[in-house]
PDB file of C-alpha atoms in Angstrom:
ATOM      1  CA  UNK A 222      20.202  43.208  28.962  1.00 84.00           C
ATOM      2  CA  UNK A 223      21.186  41.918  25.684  1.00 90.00           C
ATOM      3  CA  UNK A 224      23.525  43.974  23.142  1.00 94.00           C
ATOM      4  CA  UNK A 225      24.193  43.032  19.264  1.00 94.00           C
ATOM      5  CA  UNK A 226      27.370  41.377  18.762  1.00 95.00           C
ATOM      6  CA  UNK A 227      27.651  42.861  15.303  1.00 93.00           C
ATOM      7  CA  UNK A 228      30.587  45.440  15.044  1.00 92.00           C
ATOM      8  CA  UNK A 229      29.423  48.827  15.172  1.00 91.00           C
ATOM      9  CA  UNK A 230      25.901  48.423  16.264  1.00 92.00           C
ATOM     10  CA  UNK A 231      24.467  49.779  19.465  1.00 91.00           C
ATOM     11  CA  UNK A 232      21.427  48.258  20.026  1.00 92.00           C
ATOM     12  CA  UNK A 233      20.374  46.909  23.437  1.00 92.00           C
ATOM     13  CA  UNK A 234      17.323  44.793  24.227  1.00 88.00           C
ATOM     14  CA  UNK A 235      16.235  47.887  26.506  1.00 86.00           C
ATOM     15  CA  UNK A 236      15.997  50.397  24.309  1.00 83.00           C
ATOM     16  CA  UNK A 237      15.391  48.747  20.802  1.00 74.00           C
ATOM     17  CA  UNK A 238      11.768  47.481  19.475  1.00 82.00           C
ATOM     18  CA  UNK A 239      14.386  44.676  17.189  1.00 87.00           C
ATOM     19  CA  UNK A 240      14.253  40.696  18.193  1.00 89.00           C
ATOM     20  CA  UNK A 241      17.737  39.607  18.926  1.00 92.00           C
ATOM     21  CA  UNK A 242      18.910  36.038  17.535  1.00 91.00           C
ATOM     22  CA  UNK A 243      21.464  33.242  19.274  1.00 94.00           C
ATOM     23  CA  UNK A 244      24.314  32.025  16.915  1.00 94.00           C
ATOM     24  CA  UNK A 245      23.617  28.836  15.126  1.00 91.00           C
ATOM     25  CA  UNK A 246      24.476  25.339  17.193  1.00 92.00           C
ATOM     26  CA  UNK A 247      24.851  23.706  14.207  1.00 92.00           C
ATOM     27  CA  UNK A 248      28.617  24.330  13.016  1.00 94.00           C
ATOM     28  CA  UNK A 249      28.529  24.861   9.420  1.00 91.00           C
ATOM     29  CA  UNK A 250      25.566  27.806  10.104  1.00 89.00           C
ATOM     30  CA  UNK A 251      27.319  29.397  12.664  1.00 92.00           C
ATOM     31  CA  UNK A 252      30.450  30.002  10.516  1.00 91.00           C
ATOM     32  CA  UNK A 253      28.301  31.209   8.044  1.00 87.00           C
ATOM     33  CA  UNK A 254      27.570  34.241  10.811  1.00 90.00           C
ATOM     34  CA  UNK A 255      30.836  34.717  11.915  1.00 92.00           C
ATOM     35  CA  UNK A 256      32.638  35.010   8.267  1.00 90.00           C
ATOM     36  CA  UNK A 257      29.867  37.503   7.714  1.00 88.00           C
ATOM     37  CA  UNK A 258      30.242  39.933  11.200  1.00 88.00           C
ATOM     38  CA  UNK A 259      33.732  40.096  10.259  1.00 89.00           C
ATOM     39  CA  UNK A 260      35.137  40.690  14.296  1.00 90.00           C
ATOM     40  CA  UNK A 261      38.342  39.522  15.751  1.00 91.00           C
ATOM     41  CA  UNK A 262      36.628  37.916  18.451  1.00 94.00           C
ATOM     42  CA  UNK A 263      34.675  35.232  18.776  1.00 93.00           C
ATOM     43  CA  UNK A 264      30.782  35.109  19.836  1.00 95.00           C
ATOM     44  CA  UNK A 265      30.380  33.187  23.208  1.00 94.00           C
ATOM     45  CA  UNK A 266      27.422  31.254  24.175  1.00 93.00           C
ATOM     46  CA  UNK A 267      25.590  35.094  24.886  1.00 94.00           C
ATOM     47  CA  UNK A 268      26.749  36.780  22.301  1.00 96.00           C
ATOM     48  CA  UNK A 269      23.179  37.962  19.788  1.00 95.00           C
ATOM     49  CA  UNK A 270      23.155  39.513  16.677  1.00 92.00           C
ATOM     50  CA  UNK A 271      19.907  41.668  16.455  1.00 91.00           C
ATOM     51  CA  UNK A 272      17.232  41.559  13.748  1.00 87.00           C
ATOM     52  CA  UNK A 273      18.286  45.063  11.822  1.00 85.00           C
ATOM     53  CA  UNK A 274      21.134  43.049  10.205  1.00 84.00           C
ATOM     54  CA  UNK A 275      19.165  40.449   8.843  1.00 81.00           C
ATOM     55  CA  UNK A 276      17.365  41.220   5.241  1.00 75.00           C
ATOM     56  CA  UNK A 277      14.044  40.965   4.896  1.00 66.00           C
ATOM     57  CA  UNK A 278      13.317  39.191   8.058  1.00 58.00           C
ATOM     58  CA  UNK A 279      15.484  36.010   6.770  1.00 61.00           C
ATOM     59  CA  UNK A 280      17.603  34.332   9.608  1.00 61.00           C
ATOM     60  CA  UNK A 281      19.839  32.427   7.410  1.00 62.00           C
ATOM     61  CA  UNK A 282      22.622  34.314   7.556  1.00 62.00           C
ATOM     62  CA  UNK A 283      23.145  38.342   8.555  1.00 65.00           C
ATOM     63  CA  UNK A 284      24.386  40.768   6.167  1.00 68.00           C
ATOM     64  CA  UNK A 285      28.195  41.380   5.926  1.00 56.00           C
ATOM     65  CA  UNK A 286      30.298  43.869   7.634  1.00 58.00           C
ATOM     66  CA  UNK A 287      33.533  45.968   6.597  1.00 51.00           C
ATOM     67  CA  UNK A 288      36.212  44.580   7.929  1.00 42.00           C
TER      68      UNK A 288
END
């Protein structure tokens, strides 16, 4: 089962009709993500963010988070 990385959320790949995305392999992209999720932690190689956090279906980059 697959759960969204962003803080906050709840979603799991079992219960939620959302797609769920990798982080970026390419570096500069996948700082992009992480500056915007705003955790302590760091994602790990099966960490997802899920599509709700995304605007209008664009991958580029999720929306930002309180900190």
């Amino acid at each position: 089962m697959v759960c969204c990385f962003a803080p906050g959320c709840s979603h799991r790949s079992s219960h939620e009709t959302c797609s769920f995305y990798r982080f970026p392999a390419n570096v500069f992209q996948r700082r992009v993500w992480i500056r915007a999720i705003r955790r302590a932690d760091k994602p790990n190689a099966c960490s997802r963010i899920c599509s709700c956090h995304f605007p209008l279906q664009k991958r580029k980059r999720p929306v930002s988070f309180e900190a």
